[in-house]
mmCIF file of C-alpha atoms in Angstrom:
data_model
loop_
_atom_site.group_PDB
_atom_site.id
_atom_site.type_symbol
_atom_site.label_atom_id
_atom_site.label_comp_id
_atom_site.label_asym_id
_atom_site.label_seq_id
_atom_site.Cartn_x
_atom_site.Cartn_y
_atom_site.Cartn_z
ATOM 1 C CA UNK A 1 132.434 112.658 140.133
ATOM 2 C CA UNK A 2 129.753 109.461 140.850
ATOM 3 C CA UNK A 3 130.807 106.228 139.918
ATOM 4 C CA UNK A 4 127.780 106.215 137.765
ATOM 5 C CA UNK A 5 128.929 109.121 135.966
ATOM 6 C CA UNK A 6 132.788 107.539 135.605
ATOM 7 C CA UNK A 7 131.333 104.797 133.885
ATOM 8 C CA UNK A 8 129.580 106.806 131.147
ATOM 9 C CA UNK A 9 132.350 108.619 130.349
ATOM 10 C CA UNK A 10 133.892 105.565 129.418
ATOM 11 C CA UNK A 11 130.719 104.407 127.503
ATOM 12 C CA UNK A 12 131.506 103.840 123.776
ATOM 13 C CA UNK A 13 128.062 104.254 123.168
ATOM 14 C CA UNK A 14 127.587 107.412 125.019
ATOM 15 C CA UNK A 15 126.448 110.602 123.711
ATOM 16 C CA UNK A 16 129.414 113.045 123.892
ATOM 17 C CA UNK A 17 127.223 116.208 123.153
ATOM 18 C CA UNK A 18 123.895 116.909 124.788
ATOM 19 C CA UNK A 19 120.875 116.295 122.997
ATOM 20 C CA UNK A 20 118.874 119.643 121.541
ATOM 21 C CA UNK A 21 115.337 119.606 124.261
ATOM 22 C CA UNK A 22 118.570 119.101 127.220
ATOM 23 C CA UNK A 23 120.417 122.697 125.382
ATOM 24 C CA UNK A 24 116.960 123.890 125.483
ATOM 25 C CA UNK A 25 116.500 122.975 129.022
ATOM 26 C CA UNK A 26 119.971 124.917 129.838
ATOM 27 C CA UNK A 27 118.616 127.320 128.103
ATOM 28 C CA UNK A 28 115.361 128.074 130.239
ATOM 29 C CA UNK A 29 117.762 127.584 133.707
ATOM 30 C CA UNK A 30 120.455 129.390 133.078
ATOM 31 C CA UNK A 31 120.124 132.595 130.904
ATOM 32 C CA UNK A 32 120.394 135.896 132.593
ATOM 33 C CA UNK A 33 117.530 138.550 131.703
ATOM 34 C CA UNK A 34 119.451 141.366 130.248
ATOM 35 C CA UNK A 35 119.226 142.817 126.640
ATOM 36 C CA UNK A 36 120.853 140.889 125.181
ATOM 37 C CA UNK A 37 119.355 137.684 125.828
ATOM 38 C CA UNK A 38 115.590 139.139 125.497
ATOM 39 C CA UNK A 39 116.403 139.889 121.411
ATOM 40 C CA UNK A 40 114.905 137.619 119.618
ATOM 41 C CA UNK A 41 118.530 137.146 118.027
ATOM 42 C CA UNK A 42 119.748 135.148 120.873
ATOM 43 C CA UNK A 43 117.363 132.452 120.639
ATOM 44 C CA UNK A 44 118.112 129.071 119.354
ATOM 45 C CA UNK A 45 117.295 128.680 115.700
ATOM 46 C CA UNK A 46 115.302 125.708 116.600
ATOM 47 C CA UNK A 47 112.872 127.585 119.118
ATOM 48 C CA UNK A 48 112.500 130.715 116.824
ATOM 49 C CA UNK A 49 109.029 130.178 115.432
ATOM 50 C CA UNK A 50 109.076 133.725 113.654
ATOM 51 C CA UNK A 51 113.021 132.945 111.956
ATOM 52 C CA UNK A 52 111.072 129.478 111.214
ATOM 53 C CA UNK A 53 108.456 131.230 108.992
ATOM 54 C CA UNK A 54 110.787 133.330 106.770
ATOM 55 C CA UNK A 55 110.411 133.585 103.402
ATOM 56 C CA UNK A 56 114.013 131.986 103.020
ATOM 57 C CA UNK A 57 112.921 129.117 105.444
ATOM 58 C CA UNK A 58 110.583 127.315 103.174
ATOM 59 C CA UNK A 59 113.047 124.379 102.010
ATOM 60 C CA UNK A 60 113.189 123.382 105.804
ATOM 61 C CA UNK A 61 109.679 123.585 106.440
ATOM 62 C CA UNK A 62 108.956 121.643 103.316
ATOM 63 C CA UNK A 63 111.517 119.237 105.078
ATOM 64 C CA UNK A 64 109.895 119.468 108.486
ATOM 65 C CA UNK A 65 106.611 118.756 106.570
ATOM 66 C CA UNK A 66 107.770 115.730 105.370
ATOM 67 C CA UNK A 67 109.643 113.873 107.987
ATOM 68 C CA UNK A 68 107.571 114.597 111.190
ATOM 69 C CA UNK A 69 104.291 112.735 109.495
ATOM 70 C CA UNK A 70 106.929 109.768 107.796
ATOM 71 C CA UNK A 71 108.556 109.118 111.105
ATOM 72 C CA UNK A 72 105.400 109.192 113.433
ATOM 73 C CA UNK A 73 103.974 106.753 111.180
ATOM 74 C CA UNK A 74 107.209 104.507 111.013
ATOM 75 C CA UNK A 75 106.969 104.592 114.569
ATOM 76 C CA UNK A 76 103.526 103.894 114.573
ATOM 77 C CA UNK A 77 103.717 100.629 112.418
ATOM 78 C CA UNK A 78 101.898 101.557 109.590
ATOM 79 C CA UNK A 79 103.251 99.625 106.462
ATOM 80 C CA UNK A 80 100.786 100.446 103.642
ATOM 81 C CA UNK A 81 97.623 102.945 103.490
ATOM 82 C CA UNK A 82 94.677 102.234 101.730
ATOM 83 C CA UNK A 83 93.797 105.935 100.938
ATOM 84 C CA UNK A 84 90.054 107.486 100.488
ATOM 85 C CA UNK A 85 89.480 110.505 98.764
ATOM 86 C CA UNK A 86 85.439 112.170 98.325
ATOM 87 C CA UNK A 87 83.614 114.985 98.712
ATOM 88 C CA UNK A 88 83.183 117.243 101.994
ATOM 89 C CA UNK A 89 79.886 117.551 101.167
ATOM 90 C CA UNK A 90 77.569 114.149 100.989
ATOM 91 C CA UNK A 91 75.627 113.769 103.753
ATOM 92 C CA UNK A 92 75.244 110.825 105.832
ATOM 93 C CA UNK A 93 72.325 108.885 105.834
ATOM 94 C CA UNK A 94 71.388 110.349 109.521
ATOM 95 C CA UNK A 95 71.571 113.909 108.368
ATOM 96 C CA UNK A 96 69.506 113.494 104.953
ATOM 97 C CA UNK A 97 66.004 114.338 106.559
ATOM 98 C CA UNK A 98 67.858 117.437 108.243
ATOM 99 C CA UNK A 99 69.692 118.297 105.148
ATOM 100 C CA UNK A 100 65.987 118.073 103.416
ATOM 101 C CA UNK A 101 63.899 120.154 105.667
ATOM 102 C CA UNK A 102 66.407 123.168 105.540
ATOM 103 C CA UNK A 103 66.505 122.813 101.450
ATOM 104 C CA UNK A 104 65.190 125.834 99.883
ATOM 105 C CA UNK A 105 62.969 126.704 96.480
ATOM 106 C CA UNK A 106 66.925 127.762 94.743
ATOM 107 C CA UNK A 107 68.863 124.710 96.226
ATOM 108 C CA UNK A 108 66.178 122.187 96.551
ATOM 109 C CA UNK A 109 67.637 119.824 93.031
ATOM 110 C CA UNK A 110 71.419 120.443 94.064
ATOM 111 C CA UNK A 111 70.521 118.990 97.986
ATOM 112 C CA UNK A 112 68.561 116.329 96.328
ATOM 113 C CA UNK A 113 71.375 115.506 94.540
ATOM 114 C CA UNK A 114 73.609 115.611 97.294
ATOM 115 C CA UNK A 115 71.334 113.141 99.255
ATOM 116 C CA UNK A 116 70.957 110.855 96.419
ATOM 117 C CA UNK A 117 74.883 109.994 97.249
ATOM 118 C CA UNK A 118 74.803 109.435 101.041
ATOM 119 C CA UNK A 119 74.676 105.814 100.093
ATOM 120 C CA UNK A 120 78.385 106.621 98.904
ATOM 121 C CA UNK A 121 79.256 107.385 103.231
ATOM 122 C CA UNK A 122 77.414 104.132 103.967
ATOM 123 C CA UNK A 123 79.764 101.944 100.933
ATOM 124 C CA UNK A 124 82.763 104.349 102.401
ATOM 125 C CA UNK A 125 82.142 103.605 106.418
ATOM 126 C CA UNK A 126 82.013 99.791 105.089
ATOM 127 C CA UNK A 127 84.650 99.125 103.035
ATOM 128 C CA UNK A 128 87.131 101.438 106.082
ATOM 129 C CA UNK A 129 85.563 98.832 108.542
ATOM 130 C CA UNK A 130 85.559 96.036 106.285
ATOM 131 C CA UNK A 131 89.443 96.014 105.726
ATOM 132 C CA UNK A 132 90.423 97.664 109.385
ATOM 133 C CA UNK A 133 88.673 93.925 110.469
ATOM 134 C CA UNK A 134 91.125 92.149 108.408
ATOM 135 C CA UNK A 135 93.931 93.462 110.513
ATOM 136 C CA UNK A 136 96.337 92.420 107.935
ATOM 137 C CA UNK A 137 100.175 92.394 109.202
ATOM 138 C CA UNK A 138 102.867 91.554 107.506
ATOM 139 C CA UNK A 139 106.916 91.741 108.612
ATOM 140 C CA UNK A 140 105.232 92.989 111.701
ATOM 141 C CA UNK A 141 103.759 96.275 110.417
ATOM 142 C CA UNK A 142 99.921 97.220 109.775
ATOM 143 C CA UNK A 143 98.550 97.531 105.965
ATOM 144 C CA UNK A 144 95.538 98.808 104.449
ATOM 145 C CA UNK A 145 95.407 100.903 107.411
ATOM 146 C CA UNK A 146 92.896 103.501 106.067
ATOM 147 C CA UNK A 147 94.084 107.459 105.174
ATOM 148 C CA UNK A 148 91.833 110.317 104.467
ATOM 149 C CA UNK A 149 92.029 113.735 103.707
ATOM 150 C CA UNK A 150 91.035 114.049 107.622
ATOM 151 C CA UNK A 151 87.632 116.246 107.238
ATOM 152 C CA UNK A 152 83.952 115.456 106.893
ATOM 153 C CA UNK A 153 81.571 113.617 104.874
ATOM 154 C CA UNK A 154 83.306 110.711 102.559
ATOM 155 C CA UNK A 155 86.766 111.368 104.616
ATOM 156 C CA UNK A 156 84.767 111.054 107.868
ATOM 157 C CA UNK A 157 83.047 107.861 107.007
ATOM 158 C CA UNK A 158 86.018 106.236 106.152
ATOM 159 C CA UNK A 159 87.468 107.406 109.334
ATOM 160 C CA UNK A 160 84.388 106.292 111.133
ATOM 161 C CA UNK A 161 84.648 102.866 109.264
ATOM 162 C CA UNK A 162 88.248 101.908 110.619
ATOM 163 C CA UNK A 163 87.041 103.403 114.600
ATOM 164 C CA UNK A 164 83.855 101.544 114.461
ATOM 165 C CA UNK A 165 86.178 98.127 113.678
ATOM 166 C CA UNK A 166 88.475 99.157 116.615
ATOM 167 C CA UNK A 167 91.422 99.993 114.552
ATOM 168 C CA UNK A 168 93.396 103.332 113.968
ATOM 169 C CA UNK A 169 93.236 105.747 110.862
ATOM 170 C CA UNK A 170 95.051 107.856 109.612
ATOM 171 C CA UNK A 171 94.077 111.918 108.581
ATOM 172 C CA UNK A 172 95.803 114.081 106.521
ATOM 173 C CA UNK A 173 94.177 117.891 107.494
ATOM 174 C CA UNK A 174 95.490 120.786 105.129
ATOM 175 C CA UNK A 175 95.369 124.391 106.773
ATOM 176 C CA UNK A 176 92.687 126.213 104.708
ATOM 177 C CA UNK A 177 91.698 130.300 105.078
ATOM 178 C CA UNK A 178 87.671 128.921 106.350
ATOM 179 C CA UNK A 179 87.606 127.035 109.517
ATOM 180 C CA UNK A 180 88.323 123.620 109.554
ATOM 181 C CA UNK A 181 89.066 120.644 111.820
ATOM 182 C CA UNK A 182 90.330 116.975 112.087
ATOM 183 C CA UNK A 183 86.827 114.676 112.082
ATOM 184 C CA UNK A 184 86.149 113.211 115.727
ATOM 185 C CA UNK A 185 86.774 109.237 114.559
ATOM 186 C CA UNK A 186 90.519 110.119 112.988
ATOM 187 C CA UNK A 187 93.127 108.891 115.890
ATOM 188 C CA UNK A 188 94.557 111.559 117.726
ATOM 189 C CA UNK A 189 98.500 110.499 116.968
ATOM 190 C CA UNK A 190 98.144 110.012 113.443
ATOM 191 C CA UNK A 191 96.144 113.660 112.996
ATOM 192 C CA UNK A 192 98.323 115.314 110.796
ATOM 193 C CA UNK A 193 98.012 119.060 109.759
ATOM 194 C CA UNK A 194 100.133 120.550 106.372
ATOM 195 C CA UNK A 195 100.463 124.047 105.245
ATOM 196 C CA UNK A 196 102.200 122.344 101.793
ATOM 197 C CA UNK A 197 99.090 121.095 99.299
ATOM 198 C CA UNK A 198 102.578 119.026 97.617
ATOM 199 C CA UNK A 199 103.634 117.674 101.227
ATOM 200 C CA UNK A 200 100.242 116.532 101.271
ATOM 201 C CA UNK A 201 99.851 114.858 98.524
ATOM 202 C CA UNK A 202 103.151 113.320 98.682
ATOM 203 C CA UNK A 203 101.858 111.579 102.075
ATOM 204 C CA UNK A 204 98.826 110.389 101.042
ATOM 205 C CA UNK A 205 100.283 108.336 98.383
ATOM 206 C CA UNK A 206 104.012 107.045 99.897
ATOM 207 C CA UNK A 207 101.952 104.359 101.601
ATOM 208 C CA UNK A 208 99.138 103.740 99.380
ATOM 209 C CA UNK A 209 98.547 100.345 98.241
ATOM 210 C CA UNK A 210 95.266 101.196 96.851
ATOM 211 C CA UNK A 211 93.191 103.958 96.476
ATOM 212 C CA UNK A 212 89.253 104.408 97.062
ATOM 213 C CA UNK A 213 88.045 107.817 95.025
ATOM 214 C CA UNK A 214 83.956 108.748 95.361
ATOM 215 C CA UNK A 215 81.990 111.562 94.156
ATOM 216 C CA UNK A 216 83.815 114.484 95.132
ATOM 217 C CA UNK A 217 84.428 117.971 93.422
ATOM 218 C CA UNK A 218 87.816 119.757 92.747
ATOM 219 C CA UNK A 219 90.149 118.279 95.073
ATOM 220 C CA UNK A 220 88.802 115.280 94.554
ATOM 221 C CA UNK A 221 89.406 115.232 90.894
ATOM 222 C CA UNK A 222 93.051 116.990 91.848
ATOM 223 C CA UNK A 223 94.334 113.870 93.943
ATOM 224 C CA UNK A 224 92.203 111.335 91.663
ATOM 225 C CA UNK A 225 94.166 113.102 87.895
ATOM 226 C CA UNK A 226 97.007 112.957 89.715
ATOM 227 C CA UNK A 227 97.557 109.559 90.529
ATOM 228 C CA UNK A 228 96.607 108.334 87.217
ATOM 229 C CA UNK A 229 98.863 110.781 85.661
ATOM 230 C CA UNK A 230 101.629 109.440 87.969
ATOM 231 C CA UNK A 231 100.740 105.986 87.193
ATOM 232 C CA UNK A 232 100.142 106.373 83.372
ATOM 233 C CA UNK A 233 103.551 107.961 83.222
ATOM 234 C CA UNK A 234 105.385 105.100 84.991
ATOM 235 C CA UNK A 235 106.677 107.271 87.807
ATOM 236 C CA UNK A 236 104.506 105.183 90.211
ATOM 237 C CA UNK A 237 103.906 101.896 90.073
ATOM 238 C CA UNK A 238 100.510 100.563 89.456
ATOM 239 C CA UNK A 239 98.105 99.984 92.274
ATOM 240 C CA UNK A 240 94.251 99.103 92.550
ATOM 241 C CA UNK A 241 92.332 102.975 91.734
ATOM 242 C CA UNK A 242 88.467 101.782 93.182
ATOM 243 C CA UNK A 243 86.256 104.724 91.307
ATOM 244 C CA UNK A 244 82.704 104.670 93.053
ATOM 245 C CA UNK A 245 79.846 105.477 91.413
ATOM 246 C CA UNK A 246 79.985 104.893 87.392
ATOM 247 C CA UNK A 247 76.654 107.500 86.913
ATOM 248 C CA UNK A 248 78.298 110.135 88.707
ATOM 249 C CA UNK A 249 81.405 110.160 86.989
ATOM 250 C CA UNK A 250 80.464 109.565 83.675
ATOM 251 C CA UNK A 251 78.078 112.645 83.753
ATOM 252 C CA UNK A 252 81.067 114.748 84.928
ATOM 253 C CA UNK A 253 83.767 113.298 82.583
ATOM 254 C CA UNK A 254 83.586 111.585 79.373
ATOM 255 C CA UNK A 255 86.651 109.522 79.975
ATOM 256 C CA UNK A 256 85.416 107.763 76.380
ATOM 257 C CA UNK A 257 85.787 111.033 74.635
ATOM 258 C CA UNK A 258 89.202 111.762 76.196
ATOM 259 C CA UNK A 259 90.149 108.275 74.564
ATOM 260 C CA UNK A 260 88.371 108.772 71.479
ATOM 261 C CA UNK A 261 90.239 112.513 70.969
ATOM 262 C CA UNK A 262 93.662 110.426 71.359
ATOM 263 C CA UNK A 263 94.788 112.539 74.020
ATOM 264 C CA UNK A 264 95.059 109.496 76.105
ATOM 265 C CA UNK A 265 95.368 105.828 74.871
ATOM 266 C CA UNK A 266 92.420 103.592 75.311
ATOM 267 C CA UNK A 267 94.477 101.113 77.451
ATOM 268 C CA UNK A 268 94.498 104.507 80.270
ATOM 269 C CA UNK A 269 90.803 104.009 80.763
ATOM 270 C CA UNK A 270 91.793 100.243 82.633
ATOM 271 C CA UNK A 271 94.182 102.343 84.957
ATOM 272 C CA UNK A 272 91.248 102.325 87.342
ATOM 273 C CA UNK A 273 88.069 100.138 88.497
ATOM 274 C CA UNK A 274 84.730 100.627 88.555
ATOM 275 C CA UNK A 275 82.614 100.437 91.799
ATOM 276 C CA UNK A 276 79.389 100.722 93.616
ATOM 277 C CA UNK A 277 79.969 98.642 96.639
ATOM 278 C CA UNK A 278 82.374 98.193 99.082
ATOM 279 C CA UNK A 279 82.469 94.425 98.498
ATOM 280 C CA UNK A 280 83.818 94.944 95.519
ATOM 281 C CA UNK A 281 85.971 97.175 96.009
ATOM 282 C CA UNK A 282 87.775 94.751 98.489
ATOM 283 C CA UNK A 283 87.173 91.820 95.685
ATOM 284 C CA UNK A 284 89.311 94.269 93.086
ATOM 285 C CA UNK A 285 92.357 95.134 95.967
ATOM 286 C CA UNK A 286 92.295 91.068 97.259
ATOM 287 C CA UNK A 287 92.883 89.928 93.521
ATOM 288 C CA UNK A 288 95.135 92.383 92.840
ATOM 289 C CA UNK A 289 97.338 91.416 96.100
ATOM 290 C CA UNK A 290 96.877 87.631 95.849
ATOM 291 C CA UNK A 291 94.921 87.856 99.532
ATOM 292 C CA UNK A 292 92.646 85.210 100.810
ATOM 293 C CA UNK A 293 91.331 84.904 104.347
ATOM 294 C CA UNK A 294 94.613 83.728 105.452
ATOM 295 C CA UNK A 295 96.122 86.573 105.659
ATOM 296 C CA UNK A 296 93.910 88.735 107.869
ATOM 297 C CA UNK A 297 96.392 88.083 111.136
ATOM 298 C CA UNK A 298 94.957 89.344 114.771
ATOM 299 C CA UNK A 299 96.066 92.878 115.361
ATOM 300 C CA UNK A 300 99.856 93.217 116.726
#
């Protein structure tokens, strides 16, 4: 036995039992081909993606689902989120002629539409950018570092917004049955992918210190009802709720009626903010936070 190896023994901080990837690793080496070893009984739990995807596995992966994202994101520095939610579908203001010219006779009013909120991407790309510049740290970790849902349109402009300031963002991908992908601008170690929709949600708000919502359609209104109901319930605490665009909303909702009907109290309706720029948006999180210029500290 080394000298080196003496020593360790004797190491009260030593590791008496080997560490699972080094079992793994004894694993690959060492095991004989026979029968036996070749049934997909013998391998380790761990490594078993098909035992992993039981039925009768789903509390772990709903525990897998929720500590690999929390820890890479502890490790990562990330304090506090400000989190964007919006539609998939809004274009951005480089793809409106595009979008345009391939409108047809029986979609022509619901593109127009569409195109009507691409100044939503622009106010999205510039509030992302306008708080990633603030590099705001405090007890040594990163807040307001901006979180989307991870795909295109209002998630990719925020996205977009944080890159374009030279900072890192955050996206929060859900596997879906249609193709879909991670937008280019989200940083490659904090690209997260969920089977859970309640994993998901969980993430996107177990940072947030405020939350951005534009036009969007059903999972926009999903996270967006949510966090109001959490917050008018007191099982979250309150935090800044930025709702862009006043027309658009109103047309969908009467939030006056829902008041007026007493199925929620008037006092709900100041749960969240109205919008239409990104400056105030900022203005809204900044009072709510006590922030002035002094904080913004240079990136860590």
């Amino acid at each position: 036995m080394t000298d080196d190896n003496k020593r360790q023994e004797r190491d009260l901080k030593d590791r008496k039992f080997y560490r699972a990837e080094q079992e793994a690793e004894f694993t690959d080496k060492g095991t004989p081909d026979t029968p036996q070893t070749r049934h997909p009984a013998y391998r380790l739990a761990f490594r078993d993606t098909d035992f992993l995807v039981r039925e009768e596995l789903r509390p772990v992966r709903f525990q897998l689902e929720l500590l690999k994202p929390e820890m890479l994101l502890d490790e990562a520095g990330v304090g506090s989120t400000l989190v964007m939610y919006g539609s998939a579908r809004i274009p951005s203001p480089d793809k409106v002629e595009e979008m345009l010219a391939s409108a047809t006779d029986a979609n022509r009013t619901v593109v127009e539409r569409l195109v009507e909120k691409a100044k939503y991407y622009t106010e999205a790309h510039k509030l992302a950018k306008m708080v990633s510049e603030k590099s705001i740290v405090e007890d040594g970790r990163r807040q307001f570092v901006i979180c989307s849902g991870g795909g295109p349109s209002i998630m990719e402009a925020a996205n977009r917004g944080a890159s374009d300031a030279g900072a890192e963002s955050i996206g929060l991908n859900i596997v879906l049955p249609h193709e879909q992908a991670p937008n280019k601008y989200v940083t490659p170690y904090l690209s997260f992918q969920f089977h859970y929709f309640a994993l998901r949600k969980m993430h996107f708000l177990l940072r947030a210190k405020a939350v951005a919502v534009f036009p969007g359609g059903f999972g926009t209104f999903d996270e967006f009802f949510e966090l109001l109901t959490l917050i008018q319930t007191g099982k979250m605490k309150p935090i800044p709720i930025l709702l862009f665009g006043k027309d658009f909303w109103n047309r969908v909702i009467d939030f006056e009626a829902l008041a007026e009907e007493g199925t929620i109290n008037k006092d709900d309706l100041n749960l969240f903010r109205w919008c239409e720029t990104a400056d105030e948006a900022w203005g809204h999180i900044a009072g709510f936070y006590k922030l002035d210029d002094a904080t913004a500290k240079a990136p860590c």
